[in-house]
Short mmCIF file of C-alpha atoms in Angstrom, two decimals:
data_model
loop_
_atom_site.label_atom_id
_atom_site.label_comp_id
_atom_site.label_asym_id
_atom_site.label_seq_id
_atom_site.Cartn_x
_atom_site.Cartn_y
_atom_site.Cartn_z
CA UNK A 444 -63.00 -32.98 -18.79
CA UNK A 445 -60.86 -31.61 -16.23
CA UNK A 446 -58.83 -34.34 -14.49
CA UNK A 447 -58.79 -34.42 -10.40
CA UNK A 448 -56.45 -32.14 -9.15
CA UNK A 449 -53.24 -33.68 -7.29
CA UNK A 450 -54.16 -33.17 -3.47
CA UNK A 451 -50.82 -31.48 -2.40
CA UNK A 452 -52.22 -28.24 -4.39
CA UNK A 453 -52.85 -25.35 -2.18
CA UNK A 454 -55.96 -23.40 -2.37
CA UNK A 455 -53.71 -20.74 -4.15
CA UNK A 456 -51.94 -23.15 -6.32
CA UNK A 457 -55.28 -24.04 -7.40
CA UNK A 458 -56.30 -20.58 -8.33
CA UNK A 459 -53.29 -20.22 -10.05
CA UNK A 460 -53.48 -23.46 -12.33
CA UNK A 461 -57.10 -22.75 -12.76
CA UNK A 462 -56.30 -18.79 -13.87
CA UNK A 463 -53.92 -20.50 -17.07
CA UNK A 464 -57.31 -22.63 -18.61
CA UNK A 465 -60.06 -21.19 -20.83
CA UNK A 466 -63.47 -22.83 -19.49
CA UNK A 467 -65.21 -24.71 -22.81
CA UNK A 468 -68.68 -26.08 -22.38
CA UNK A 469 -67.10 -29.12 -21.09
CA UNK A 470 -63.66 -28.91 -20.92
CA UNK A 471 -60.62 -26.42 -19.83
CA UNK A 472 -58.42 -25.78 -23.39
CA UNK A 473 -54.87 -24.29 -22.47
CA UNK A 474 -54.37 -21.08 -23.32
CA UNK A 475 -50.78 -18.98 -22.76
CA UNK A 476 -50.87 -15.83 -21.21
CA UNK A 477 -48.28 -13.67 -20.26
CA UNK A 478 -46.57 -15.63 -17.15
CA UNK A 479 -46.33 -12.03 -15.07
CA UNK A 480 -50.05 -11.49 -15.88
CA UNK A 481 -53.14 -12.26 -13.26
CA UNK A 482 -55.31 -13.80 -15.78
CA UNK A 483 -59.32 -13.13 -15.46
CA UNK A 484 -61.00 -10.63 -17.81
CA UNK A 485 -59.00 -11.79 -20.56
CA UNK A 486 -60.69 -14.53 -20.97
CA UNK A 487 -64.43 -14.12 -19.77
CA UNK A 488 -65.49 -10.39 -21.64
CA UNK A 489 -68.47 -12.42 -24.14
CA UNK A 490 -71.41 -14.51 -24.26
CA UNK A 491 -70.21 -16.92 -25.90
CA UNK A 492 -67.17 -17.51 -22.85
CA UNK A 493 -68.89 -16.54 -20.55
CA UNK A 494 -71.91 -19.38 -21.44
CA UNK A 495 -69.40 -21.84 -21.13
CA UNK A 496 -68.18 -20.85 -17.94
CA UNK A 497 -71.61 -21.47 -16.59
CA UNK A 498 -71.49 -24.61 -17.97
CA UNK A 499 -68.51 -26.04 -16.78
CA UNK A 500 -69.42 -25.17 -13.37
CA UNK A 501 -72.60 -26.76 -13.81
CA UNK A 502 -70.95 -29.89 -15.45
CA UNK A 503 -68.46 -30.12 -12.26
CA UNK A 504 -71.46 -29.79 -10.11
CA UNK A 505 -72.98 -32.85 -11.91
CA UNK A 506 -69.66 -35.02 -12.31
CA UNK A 507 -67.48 -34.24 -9.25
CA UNK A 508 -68.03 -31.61 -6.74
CA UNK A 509 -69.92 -31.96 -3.66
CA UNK A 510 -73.42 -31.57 -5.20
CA UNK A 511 -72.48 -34.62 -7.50
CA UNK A 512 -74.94 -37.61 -7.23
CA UNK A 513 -71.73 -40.22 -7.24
CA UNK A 514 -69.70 -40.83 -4.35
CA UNK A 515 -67.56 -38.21 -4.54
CA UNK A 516 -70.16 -35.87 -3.40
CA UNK A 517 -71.94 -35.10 -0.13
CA UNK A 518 -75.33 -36.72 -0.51
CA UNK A 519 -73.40 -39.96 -0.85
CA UNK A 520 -70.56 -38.89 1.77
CA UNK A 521 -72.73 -37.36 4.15
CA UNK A 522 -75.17 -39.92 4.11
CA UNK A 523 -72.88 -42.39 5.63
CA UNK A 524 -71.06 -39.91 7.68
CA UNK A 525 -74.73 -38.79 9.23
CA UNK A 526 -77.11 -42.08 9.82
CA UNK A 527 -78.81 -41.88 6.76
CA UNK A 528 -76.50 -44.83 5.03
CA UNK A 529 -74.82 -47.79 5.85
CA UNK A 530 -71.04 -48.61 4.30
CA UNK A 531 -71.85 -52.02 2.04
CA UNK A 532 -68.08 -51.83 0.18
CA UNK A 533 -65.08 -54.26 0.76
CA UNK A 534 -62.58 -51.83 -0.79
CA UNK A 535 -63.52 -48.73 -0.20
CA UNK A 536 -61.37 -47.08 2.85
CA UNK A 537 -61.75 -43.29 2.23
CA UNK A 538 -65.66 -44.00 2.25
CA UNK A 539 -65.52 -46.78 4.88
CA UNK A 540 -63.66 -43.49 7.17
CA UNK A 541 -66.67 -41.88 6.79
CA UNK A 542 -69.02 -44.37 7.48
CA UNK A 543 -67.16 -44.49 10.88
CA UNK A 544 -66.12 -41.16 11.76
CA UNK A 545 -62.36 -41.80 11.28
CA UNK A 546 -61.59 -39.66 8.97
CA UNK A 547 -58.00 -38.22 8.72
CA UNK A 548 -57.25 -34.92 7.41
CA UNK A 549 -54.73 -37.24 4.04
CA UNK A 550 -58.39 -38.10 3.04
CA UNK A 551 -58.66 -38.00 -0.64
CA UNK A 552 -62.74 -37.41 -0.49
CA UNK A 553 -62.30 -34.61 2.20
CA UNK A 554 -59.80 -32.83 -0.33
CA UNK A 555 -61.94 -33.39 -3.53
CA UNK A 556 -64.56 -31.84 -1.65
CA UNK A 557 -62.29 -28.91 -0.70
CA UNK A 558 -60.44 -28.55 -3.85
CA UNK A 559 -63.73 -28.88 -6.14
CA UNK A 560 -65.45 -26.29 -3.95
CA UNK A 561 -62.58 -23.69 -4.25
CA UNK A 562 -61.59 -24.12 -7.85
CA UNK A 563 -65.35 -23.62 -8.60
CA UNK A 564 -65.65 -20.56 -6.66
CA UNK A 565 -62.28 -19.39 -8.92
CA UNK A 566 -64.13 -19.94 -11.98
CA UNK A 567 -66.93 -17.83 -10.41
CA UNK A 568 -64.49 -15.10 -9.72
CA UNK A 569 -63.47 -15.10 -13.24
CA UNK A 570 -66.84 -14.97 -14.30
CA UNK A 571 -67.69 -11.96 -11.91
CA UNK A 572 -64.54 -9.95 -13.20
CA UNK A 573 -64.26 -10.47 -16.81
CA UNK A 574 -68.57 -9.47 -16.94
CA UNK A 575 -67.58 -6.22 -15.34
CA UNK A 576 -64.83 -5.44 -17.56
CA UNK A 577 -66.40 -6.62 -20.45
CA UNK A 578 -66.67 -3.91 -23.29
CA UNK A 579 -69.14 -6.02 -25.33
CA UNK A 580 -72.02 -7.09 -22.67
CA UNK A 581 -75.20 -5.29 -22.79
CA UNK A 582 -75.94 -3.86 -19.33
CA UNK A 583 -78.92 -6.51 -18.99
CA UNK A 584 -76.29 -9.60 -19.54
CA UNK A 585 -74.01 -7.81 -17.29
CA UNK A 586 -76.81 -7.93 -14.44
CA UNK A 587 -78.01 -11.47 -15.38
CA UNK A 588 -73.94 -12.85 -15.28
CA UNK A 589 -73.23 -10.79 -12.49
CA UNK A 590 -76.10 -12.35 -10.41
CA UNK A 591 -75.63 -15.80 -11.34
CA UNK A 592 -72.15 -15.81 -10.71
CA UNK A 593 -72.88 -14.05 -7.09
CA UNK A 594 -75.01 -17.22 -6.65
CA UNK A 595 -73.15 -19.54 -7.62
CA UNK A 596 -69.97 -18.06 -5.09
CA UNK A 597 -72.18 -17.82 -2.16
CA UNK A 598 -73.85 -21.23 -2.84
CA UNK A 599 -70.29 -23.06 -2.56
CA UNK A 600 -69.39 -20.91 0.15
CA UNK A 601 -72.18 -22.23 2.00
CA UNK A 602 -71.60 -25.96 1.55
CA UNK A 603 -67.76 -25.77 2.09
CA UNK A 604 -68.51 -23.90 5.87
CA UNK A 605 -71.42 -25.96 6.94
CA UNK A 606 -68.81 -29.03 5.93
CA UNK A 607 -65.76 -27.46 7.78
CA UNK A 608 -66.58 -24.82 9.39
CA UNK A 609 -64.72 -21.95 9.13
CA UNK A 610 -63.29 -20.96 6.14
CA UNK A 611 -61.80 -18.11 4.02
CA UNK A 612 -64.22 -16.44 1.88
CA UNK A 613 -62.83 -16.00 -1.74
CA UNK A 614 -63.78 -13.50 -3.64
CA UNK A 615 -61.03 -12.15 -6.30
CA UNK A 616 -58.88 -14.32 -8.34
CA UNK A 617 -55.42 -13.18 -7.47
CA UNK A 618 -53.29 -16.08 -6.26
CA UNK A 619 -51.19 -13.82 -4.86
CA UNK A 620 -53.95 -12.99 -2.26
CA UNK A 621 -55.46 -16.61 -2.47
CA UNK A 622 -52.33 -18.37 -1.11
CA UNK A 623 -52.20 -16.65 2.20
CA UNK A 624 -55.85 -16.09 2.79
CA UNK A 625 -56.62 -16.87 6.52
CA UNK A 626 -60.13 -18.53 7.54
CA UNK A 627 -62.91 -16.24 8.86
CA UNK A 628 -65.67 -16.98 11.49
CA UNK A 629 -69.05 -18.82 10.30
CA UNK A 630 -70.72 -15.78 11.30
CA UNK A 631 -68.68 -13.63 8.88
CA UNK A 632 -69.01 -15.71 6.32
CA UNK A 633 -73.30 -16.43 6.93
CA UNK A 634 -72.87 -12.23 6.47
CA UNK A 635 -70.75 -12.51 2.92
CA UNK A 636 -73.17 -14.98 1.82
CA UNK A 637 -76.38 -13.19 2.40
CA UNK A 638 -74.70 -10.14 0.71
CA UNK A 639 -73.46 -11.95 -2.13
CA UNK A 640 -77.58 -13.65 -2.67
CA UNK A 641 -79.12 -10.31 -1.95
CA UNK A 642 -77.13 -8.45 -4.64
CA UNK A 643 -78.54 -11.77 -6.95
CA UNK A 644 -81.57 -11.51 -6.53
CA UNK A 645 -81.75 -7.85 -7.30
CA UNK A 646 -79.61 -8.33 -10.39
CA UNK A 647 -81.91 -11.81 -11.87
CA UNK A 648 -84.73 -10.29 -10.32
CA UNK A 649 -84.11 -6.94 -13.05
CA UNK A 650 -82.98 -9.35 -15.86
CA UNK A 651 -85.07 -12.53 -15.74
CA UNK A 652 -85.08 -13.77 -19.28
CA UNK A 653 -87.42 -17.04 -18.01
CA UNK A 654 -84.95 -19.46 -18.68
CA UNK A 655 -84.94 -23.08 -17.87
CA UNK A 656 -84.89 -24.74 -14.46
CA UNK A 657 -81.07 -25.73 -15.69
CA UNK A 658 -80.27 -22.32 -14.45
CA UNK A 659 -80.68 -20.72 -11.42
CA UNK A 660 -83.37 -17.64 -11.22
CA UNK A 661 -85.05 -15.34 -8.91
CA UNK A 662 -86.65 -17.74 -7.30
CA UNK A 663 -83.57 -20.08 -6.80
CA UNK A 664 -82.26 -17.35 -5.44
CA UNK A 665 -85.07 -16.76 -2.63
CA UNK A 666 -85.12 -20.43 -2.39
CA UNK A 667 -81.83 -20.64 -0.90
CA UNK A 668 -81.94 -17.23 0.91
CA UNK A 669 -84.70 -19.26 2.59
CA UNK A 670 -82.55 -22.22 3.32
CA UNK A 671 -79.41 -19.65 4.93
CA UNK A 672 -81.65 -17.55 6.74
CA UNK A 673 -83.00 -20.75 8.43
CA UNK A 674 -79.73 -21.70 9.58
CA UNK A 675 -79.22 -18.68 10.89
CA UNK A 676 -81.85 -18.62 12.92
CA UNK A 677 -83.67 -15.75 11.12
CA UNK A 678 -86.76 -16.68 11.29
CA UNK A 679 -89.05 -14.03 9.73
CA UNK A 680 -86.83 -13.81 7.15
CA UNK A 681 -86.57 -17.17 6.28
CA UNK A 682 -90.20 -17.27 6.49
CA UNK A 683 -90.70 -14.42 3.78
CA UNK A 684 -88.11 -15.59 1.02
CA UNK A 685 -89.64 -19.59 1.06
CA UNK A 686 -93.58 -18.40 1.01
CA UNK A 687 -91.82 -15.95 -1.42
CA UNK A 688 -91.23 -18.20 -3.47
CA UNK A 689 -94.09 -20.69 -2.58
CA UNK A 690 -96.86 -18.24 -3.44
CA UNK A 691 -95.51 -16.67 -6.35
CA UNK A 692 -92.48 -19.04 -8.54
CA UNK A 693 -95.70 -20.59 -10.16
CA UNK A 694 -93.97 -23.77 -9.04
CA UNK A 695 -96.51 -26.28 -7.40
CA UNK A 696 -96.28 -29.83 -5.09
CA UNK A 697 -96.43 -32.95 -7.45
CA UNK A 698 -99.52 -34.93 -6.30
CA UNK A 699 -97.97 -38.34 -7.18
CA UNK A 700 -94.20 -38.91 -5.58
CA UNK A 701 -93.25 -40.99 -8.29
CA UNK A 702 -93.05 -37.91 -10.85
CA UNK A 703 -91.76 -35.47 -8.27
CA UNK A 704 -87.79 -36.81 -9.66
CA UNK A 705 -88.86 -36.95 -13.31
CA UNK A 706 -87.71 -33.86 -15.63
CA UNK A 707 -90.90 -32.29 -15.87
CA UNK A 708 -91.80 -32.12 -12.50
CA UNK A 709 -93.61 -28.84 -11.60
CA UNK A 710 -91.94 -28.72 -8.17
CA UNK A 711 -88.55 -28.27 -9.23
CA UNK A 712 -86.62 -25.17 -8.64
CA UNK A 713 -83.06 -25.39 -10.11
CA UNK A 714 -81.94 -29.14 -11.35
CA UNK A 715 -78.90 -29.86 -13.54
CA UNK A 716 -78.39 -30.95 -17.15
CA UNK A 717 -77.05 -34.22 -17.99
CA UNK A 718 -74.17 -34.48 -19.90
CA UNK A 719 -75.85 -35.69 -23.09
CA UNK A 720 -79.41 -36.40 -24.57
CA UNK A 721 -80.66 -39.78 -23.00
CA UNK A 722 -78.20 -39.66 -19.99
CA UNK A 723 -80.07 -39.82 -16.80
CA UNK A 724 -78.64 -38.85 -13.27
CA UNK A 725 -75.58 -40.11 -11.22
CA UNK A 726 -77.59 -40.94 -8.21
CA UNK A 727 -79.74 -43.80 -9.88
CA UNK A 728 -76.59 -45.08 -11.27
CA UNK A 729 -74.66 -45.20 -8.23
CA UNK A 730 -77.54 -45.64 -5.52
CA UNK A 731 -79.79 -47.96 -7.24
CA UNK A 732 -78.74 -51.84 -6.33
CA UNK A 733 -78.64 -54.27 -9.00
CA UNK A 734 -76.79 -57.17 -7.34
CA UNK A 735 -76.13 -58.19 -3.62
CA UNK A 736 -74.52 -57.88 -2.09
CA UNK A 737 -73.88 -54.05 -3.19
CA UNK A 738 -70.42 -52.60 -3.51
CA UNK A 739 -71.20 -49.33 -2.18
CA UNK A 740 -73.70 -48.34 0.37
CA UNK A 741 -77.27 -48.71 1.26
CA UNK A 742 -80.06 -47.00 3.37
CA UNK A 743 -79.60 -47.09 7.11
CA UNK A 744 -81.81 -49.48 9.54
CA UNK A 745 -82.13 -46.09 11.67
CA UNK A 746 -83.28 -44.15 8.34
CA UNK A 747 -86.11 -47.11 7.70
CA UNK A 748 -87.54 -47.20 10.94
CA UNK A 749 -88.16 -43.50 10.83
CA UNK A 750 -90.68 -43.54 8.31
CA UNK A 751 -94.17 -43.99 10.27
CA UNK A 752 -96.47 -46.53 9.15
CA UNK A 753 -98.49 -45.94 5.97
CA UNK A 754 -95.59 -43.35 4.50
CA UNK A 755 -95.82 -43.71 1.04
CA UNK A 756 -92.26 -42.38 0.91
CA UNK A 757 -91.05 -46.02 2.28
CA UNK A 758 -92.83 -47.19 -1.03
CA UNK A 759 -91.87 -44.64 -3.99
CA UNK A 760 -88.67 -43.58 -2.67
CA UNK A 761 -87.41 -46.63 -1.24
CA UNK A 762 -85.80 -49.86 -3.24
CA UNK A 763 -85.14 -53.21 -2.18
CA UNK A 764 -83.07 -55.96 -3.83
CA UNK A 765 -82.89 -59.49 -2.05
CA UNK A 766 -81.28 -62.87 -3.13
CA UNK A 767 -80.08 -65.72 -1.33
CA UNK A 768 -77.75 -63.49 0.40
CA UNK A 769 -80.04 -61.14 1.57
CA UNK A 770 -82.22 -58.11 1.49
CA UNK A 771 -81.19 -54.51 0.63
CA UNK A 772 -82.47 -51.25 0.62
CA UNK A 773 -81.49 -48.46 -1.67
CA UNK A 774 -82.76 -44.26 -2.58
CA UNK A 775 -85.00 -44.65 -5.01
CA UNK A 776 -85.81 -40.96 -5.94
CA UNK A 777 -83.93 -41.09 -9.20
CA UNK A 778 -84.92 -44.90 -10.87
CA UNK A 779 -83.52 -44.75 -14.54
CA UNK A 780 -79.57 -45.92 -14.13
CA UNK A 781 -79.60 -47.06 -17.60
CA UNK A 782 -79.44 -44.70 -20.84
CA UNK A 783 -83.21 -43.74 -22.12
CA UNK A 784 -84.19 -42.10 -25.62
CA UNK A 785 -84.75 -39.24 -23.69
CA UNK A 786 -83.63 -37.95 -20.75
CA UNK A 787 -86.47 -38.08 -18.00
CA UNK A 788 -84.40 -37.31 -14.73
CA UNK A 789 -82.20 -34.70 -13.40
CA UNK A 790 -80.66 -34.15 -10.42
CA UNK A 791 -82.29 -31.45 -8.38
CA UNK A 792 -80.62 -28.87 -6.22
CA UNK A 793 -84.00 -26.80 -4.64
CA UNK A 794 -87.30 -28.39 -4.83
CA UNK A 795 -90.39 -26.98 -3.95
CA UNK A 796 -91.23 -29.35 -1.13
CA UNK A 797 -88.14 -28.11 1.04
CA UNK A 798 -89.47 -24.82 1.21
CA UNK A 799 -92.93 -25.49 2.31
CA UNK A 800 -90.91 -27.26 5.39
CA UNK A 801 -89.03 -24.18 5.71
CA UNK A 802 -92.32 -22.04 6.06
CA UNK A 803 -93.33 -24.66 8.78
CA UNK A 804 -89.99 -24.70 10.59
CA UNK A 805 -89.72 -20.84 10.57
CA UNK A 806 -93.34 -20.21 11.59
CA UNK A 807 -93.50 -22.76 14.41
CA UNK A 808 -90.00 -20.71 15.75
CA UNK A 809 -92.56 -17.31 15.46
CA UNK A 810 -95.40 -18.96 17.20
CA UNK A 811 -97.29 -19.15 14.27
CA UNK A 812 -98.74 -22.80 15.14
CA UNK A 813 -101.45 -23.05 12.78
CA UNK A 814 -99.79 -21.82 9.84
CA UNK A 815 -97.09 -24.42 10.70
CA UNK A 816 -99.25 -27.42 10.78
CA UNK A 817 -101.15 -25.81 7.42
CA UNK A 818 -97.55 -26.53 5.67
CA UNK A 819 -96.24 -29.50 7.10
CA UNK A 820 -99.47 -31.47 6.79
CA UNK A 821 -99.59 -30.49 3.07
CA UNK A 822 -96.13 -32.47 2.75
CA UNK A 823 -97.59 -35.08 4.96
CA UNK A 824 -100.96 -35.25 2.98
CA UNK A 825 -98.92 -36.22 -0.29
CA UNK A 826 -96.90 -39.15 1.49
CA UNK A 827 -100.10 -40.88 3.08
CA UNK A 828 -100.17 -39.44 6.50
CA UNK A 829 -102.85 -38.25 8.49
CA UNK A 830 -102.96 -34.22 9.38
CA UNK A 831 -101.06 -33.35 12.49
CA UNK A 832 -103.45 -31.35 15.02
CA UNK A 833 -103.34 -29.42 18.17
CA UNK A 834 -99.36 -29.77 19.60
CA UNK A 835 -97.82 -27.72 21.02
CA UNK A 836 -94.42 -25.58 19.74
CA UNK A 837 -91.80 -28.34 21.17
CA UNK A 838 -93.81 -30.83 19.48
CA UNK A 839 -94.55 -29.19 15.86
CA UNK A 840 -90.81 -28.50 15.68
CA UNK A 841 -89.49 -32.05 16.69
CA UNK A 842 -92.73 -33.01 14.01
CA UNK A 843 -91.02 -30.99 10.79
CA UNK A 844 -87.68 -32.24 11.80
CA UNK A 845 -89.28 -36.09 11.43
CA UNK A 846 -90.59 -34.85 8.42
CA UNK A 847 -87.34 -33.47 6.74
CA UNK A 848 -85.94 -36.55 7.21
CA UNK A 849 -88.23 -38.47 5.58
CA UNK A 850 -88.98 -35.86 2.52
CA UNK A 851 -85.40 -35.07 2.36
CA UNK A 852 -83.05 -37.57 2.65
CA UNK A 853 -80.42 -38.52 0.45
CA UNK A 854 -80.51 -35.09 -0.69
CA UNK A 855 -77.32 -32.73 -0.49
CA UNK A 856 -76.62 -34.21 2.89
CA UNK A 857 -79.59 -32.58 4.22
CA UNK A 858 -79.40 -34.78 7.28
CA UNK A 859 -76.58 -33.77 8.65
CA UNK A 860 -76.74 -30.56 8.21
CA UNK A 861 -80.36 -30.50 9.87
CA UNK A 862 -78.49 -31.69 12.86
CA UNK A 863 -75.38 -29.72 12.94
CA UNK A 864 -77.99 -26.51 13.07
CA UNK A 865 -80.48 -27.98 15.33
CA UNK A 866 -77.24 -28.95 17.92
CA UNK A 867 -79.01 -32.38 17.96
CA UNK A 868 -76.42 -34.14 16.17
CA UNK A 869 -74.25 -35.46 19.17
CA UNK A 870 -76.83 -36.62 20.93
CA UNK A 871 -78.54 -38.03 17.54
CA UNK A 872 -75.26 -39.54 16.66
CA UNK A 873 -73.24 -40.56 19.63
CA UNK A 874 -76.40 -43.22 19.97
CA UNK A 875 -75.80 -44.67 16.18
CA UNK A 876 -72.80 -44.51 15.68
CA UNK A 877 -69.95 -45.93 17.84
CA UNK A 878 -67.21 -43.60 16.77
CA UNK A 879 -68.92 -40.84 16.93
CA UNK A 880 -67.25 -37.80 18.59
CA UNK A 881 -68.57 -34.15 19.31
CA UNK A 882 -65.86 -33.31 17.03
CA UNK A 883 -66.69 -34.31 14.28
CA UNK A 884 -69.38 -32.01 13.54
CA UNK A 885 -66.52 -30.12 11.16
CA UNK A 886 -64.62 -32.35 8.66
CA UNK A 887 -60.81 -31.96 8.88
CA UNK A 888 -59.52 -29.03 6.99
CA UNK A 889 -56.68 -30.84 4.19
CA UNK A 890 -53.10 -31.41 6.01
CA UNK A 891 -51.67 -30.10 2.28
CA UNK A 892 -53.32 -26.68 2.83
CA UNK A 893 -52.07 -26.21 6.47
CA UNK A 894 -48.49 -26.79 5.21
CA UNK A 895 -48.74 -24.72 2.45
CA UNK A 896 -50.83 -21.85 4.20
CA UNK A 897 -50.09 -21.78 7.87
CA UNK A 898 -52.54 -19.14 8.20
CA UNK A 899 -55.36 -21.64 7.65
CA UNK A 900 -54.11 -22.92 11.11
CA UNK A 901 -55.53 -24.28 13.48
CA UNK A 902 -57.25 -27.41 12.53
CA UNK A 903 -60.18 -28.48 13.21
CA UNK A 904 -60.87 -29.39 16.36
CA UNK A 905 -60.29 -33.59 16.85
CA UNK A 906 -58.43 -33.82 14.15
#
């Protein structure tokens, strides 16, 4: 595998070490092209290449960018940076920063998350050009590659602006261009993500082939059109992409919460491999507390107290180890940290559940009260809770944001980002956490790219 890149490289020195490796199904292998030559269709013009581009993507997704269950990624960085976990470590500054809200713009994590997001969204590029050039790709692959890749660029795209805020947009995989590439307004970018997913979903929508939830479809696609439009504020629109895909993905809720993490489950959307047979997920092997006290993190006081009484979320979803020291809670969505015969979990990206919540968020914005309640009480129904009835708009909305937190946390830093959109999160915050400042809503944009690229400039605010 890849190793970390060094955090002095630039976002164009990073497209321009990542533009000299061929993509395996797991690794880079060097390859030597010409040293005046912009590297991209070269390399990705077959299947078989182009197959294993996917896959390393996916794998990095898995292992070490910011969807990774480990804490390198944002579920676990988020989590403490938001109030959804609690810093347990003795050793661990760079975490401990975020935990507190002191984070420096030399932070390691904030440039792995930078760095992993960019590098991927290179390999995308690569993808996107050598599948247009290719001589040997039926039209149909060309589609299916072409809209996956889209996907995949807009997907990073929006995690790396809802972390920092504004951002350049990348979308060719000249370094040339890349190194002085200035940052654009979230607006811009909310415009060249939607245009990126809408040209997907026409292109997997013509080619759907029906393959596994390891790859993203159609209806991954909607799914996360839902999840942008939302945080744009579009409500109708949001509201037709998640019933979209909530009437017609044959995807369903999982009665029991205990199998809605397990492999089969009929409510996920898009999950991600493991890295071999019998492997299970990063999250119950970093999250899951075997020993106190733990050497990482573990659930919030603020995040337990929010589930109401009775929530059998607080149950399934929710560990607790306790000795002579103490007791401590964990996430317990993914249980099986050890190595099985089988695997039986994967980490999931979309699930089902998040857009029925979207189809109550986006209907209770339209006025559409008792469709609202119809959705959210279906979530509620699942965990225990009794149907909510006859409140008003204020009330419905403050009810589904309850609810995502208690359906969704520990989840892609869903948390925070519910907050940053809402414009609840200073107030939310400033309460919990006592270093809390409105500036923080952005992380700090890496000190090595503003010295490199001076058009990245100015920093973010705070920082």
């Amino acid at each position: 595998m890849m190793s970390n890149f060094n955090s002095k490289l630039s976002l164009g020195a990073i497209m321009l070490t990542v533009s000299l490796i061929l993509i395996s199904c797991e690794s880079y292998l060097d390859i030597d092209p010409p040293t005046n030559q912009i590297v991209g269709e070269v390399v990705f013009s077959d299947q078989a290449t182009i197959e294993a581009g996917f896959a390393h993507i996916y794998s990095q997704f898995r292992e070490s960018a910011f969807p990774a269950g480990n804490p390198t990624g944002m579920t676990y960085l988020m989590g403490m940076y938001a109030d959804e976990m609690e810093y347990a470590a003795t050793n661990d500054l760079e975490a401990k920063s975020f935990y507190d809200n002191s984070l420096l713009p030399s932070n390691n994590s904030v440039q792995n998350l930078w760095n992993t997001g960019y590098s991927l969204i290179y390999a995308a590029n690569r993808i996107l050009e050598g599948v247009e050039n290719s001589p040997s790709l039926t039209e149909m692959d060309k589609d299916r590659f072409i809209g996956e890749a889209l996907f995949v660029r807009a997907y990073i795209h929006f995690n790396l602006t809802n972390l920092f805020g504004a951002i350049p947009y990348i979308t060719t995989t000249d370094y040339r261009i890349n190194m002085k590439v200035s940052k654009m307004e979230t607006a811009i970018i909310n415009e060249s993500i939607v245009k990126d997913l809408m040209r997907s979903k026409e292109l997997i929508g013509i080619s759907e082939t029906g393959i596994s939830h390891f790859r993203p479809n159609r209806w991954v696609v909607s799914a996360f059109l839902s999840r942008v439009y939302l945080y744009q504020g579009d409500w109708q629109s949001a509201l037709d992409e998640a019933q979209n895909v909530v009437l017609d993905s044959g995807s369903d809720l999982e009665p029991n919460l205990d199998d809605v993490f397990l492999g089969n489950s009929q409510e996920t959307l898009w999950q991600l491999d493991t890295r071999s047979p019998g492997t299970n997920t990063n999250e119950a092997y970093h999250f899951v507390v075997l020993s106190g006290p733990p050497n990482k993190a573990t659930l919030s006081q603020s995040l337990l107290e929010s589930f109401e009484e009775g929530d059998k979320r607080s149950v399934s979803w929710v560990g607790a180890f306790s000795n002579e020291s103490g007791t401590w809670y964990f996430p317990n969505k993914y249980k099986l940290y050890l190595v099985t015969e089988t695997t039986e979990e994967y980490s999931i990206l979309f699930r089902l559940s998040e857009q029925y919540l979207i189809v109550a968020e986006a209907s209770a914005q339209l006025g559409q009260i008792d469709q609202a309640l119809g959705y959210l009480n279906e979530i509620r129904g699942r965990a225990g809770l009794q149907p909510l009835e006859g409140l008003e708009q204020e009330a419905v909305m403050e009810a589904i944001l309850k609810e995502r937190r208690a359906e969704l946390f520990m989840e892609q830093a869903h948390r925070f980002f519910d907050l940053k959109r809402t414009g609840l999160a200073d107030a939310v915050l400033s309460s919990e956490k006592p270093f809390w400042e409105e500036t923080d809503i952005h992380l700090p944009i890496p000190e090595s790219e503003l010295l490199i690229n001076p058009n990245l400039l100015p920093q973010n605010e705070g920082y």
